[in-house]
C-alpha positions as CSV (number, residue, x, y, z in Angstrom):
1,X,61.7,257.4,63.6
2,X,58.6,255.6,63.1
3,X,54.9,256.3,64.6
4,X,55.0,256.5,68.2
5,X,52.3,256.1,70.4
6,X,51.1,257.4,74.0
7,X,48.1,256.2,75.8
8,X,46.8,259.5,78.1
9,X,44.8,258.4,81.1
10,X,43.3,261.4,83.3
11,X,41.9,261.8,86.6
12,X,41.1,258.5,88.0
13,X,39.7,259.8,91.2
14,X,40.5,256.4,92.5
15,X,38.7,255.6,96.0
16,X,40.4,255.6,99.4
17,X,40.2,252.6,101.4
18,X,37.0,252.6,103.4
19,X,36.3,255.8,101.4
20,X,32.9,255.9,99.0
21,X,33.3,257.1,95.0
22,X,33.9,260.6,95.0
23,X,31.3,263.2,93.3
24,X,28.8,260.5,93.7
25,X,29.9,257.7,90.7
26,X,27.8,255.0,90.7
27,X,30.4,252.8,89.2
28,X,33.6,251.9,90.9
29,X,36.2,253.9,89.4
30,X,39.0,250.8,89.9
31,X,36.6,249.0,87.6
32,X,36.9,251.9,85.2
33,X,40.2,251.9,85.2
34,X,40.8,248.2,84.4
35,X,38.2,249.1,81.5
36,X,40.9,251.5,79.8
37,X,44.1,248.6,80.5
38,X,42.0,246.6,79.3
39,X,40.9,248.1,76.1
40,X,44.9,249.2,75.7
41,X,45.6,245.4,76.0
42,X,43.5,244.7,72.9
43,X,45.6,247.7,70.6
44,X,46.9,245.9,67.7
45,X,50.2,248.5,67.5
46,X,51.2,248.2,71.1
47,X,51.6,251.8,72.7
48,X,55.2,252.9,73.5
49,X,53.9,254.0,77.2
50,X,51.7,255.1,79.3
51,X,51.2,258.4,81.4
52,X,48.3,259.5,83.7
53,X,47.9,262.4,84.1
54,X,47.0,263.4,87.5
55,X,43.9,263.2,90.5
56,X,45.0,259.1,90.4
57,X,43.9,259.1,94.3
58,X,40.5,261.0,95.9
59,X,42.5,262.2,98.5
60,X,44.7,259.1,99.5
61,X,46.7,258.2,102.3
62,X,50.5,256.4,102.4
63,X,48.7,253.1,101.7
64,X,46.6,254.3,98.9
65,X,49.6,254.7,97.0
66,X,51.6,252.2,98.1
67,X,48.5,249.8,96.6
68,X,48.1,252.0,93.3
69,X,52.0,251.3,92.7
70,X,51.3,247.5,93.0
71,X,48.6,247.5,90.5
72,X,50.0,249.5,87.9
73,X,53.0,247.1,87.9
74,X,51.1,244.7,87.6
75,X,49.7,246.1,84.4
76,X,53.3,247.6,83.0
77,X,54.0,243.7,83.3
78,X,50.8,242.8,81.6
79,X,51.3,245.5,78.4
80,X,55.4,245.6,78.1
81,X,55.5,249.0,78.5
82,X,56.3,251.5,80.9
83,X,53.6,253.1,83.0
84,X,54.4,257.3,84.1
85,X,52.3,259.2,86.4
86,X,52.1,262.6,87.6
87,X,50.4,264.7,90.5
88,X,46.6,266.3,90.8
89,X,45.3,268.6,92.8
90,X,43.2,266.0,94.4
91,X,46.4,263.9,95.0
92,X,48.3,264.6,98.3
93,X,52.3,264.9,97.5
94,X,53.4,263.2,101.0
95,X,51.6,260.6,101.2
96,X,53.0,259.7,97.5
97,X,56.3,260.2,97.8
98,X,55.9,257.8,101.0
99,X,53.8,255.1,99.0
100,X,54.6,255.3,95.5
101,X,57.9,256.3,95.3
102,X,59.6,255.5,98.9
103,X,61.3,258.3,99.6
104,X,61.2,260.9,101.7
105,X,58.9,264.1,100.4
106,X,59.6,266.8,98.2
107,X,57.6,270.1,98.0
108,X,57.2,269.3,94.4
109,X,57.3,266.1,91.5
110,X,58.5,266.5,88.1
111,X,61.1,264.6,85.4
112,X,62.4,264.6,82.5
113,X,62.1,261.0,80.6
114,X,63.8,260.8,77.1
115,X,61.5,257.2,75.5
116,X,62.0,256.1,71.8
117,X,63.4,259.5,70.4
118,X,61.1,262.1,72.5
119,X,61.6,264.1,75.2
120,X,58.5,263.8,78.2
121,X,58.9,266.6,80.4
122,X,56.3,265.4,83.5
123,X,55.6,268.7,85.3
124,X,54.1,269.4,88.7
125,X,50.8,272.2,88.4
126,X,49.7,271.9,91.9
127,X,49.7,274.5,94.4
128,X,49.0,272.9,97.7
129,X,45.4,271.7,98.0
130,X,43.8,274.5,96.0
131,X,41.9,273.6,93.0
132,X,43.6,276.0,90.7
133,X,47.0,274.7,89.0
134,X,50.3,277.2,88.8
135,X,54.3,276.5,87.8
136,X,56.5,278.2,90.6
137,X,59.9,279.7,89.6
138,X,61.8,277.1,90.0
139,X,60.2,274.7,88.0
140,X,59.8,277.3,85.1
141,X,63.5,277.6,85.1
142,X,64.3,274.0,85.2
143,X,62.3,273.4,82.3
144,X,63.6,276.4,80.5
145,X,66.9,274.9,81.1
146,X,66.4,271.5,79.9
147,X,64.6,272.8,76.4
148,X,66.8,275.3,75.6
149,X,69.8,273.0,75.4
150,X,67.7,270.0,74.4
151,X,66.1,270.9,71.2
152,X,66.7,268.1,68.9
153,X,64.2,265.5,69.8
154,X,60.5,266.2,69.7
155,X,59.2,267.6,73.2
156,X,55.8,266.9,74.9
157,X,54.4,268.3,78.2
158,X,52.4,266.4,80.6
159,X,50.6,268.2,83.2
160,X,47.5,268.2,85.0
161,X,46.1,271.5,84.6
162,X,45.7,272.7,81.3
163,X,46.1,276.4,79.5
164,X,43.5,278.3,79.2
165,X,42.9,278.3,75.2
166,X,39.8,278.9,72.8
167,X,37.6,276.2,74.1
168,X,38.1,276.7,77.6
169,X,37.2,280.5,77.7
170,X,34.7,280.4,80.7
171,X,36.9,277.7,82.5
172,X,40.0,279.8,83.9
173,X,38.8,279.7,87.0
174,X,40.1,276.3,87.5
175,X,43.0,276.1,84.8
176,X,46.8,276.7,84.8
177,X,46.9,280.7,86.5
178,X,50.2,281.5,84.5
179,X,49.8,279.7,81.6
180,X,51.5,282.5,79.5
181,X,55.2,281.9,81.2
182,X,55.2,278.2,80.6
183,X,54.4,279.2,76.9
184,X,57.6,282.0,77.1
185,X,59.7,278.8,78.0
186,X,57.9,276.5,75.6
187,X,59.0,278.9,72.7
188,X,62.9,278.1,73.1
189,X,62.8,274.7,72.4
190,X,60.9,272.0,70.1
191,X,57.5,271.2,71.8
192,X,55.0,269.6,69.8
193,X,52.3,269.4,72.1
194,X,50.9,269.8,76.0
195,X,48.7,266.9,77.2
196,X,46.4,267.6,80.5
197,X,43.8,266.4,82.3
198,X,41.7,268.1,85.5
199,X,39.1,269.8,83.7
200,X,36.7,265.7,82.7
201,X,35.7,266.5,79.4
202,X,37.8,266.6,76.3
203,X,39.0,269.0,74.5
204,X,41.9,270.1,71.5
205,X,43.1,273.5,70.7
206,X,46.2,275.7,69.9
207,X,48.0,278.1,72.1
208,X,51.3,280.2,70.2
209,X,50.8,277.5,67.9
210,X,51.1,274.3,69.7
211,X,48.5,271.8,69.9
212,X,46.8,271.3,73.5
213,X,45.0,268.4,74.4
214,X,43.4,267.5,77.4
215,X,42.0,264.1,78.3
216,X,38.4,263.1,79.4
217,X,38.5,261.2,83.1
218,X,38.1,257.5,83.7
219,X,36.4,258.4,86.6
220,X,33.4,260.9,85.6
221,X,32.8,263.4,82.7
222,X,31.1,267.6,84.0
223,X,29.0,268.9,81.3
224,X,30.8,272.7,81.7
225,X,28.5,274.0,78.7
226,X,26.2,275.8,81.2
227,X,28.9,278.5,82.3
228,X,27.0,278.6,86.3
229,X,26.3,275.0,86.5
230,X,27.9,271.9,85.4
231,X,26.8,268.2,85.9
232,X,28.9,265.4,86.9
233,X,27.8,261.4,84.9
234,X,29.5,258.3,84.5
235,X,32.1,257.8,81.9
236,X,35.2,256.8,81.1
237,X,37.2,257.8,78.3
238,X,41.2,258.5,77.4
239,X,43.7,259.4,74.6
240,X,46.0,257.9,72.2
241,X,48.8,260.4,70.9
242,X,50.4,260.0,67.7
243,X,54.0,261.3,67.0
244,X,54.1,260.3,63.1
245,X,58.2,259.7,61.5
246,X,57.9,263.4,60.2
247,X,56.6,265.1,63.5
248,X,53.4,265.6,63.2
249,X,51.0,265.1,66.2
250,X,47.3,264.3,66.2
251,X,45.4,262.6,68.9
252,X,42.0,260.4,69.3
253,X,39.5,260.6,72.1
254,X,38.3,256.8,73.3
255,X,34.7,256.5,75.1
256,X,34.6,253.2,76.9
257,X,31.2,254.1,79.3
258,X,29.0,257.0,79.0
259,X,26.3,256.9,82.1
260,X,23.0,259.0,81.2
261,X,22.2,259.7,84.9
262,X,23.1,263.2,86.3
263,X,25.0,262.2,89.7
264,X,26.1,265.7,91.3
265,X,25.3,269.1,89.8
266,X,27.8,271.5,91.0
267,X,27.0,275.4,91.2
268,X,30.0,278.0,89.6
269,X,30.5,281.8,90.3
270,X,33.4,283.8,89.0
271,X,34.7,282.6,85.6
272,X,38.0,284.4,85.6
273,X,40.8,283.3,86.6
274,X,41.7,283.9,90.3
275,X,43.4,286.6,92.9
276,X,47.2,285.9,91.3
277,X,48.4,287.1,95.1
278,X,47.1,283.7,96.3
279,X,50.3,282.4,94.8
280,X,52.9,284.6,96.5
């Protein structure tokens, strides 16, 4: 198998119509995303695909999606390569099943995609409208299914919320709530990695020994270093994963826009992570 390639895009935020930028962007964030397709176009190696992560609408409505399925088309056509996306806690699930997909709405949305000799399990981490993520039952044991019997090829996870892990100690308020079981399942098969977004700045670390990587936004980066009080700017960045012939995985943070300005300061209380009951 030779190198393959992903391109991770994150949290788009992308505005509703008649809607202003959320958290205050002074940048349109559809103009930010052409930025990245753009950039992508210009690869020399073509990526083998595409997945965004999650947050893709602020909120959208039926149409929203509908109009977000058009466009990214439009850009699969552009690049030659498939385009996979997955659900935020900002997104709202009915309203995409309507407009994106055309069907009729399921509580939850995730798949299994086998691409060029890898296995991309696309997994569903939102609860409701709550901003903290969590894998019910159901999903747990689907995926528990799928890697226990298909071990061969390389495995990689994409989700929205990430694990909480070494770099993320003062952020599991917001995070994945039962990170721990999805690592139980990841143990019985071959995953290599677990790419995320939701959290807008950067980040790589290990958890049971598998790498965890989570993707910058293309909407706006939040400064979390001050534990009580982060600070939302500009910027737009994404990933490129590399799955090398022998396995390996490493991945490379791209910064297309960094703004300077301070746009929205946002005040945090309780670092921990949350009340589990809230889940029941």
């Amino acid at each position: 198998m030779a190198n393959k390639r992903i391109v991770q895009i994150s949290d788009t935020h992308l505005t509703p119509a008649g809607e202003v930028p959320s958290f205050n962007q002074q940048l349109d964030p559809f103009d930010k995303l052409s930025q990245v397709f753009a950039d992508v176009k210009k690869m020399e190696v073509k990526p083998d695909y595409v997945v965004i992560t999650g947050d893709l609408i602020h909120e959208g409505t039926t149409s929203d999606y509908a109009e977000l399925k058009k466009n990214l088309h439009k850009e699969e056509q552009n690049l030659g390569i498939p385009i996979f996306v997955l659900l935020g806690n900002h997104d709202r699930t009915e309203p995409f099943y309507e407009g994106f997909l055309g069907q009729q709405a399921k509580s939850k949305f995730y798949q299994k995609v086998t691409l060029k000799g890898i296995d991309n399990y696309f997994l569903d981490t939102t609860f409701g409208n709550i901003e903290q993520g969590y894998l019910d039952q159901k999903q747990l044991d689907w995926l528990s299914e799928h890697l226990s019997k298909d071990n061969k090829n390389p495995a990689l996870i994409f989700m929205h919320h990430p694990i909480a892990g070494a770099s993320l100690k003062h952020m599991r308020f917001s995070v994945l709530q039962n990170g721990s079981e999805l690592l139980q399942v990841c143990g019985q098969g071959n995953v290599k990695g677990i790419f995320s977004g939701h959290i807008h700045f950067p980040t790589t670390y290990l958890t049971e020994g598998i790498l965890n990587s989570v993707a910058e936004s293309t909407a706006y980066h939040i400064d979390c270093r001050n534990n009580q009080q982060h600070y939302v700017n500009d910027a737009v960045g994404y990933n490129i994963i590399t799955l090398s012939e022998e396995n390996n995985i490493g991945v490379e943070n791209r910064y297309l826009y960094w703004g300077q300005k301070i746009v929205k300061e946002i005040p945090i209380g309780e670092t921990g992570f949350v009340d589990p009951s809230i889940f029941n």
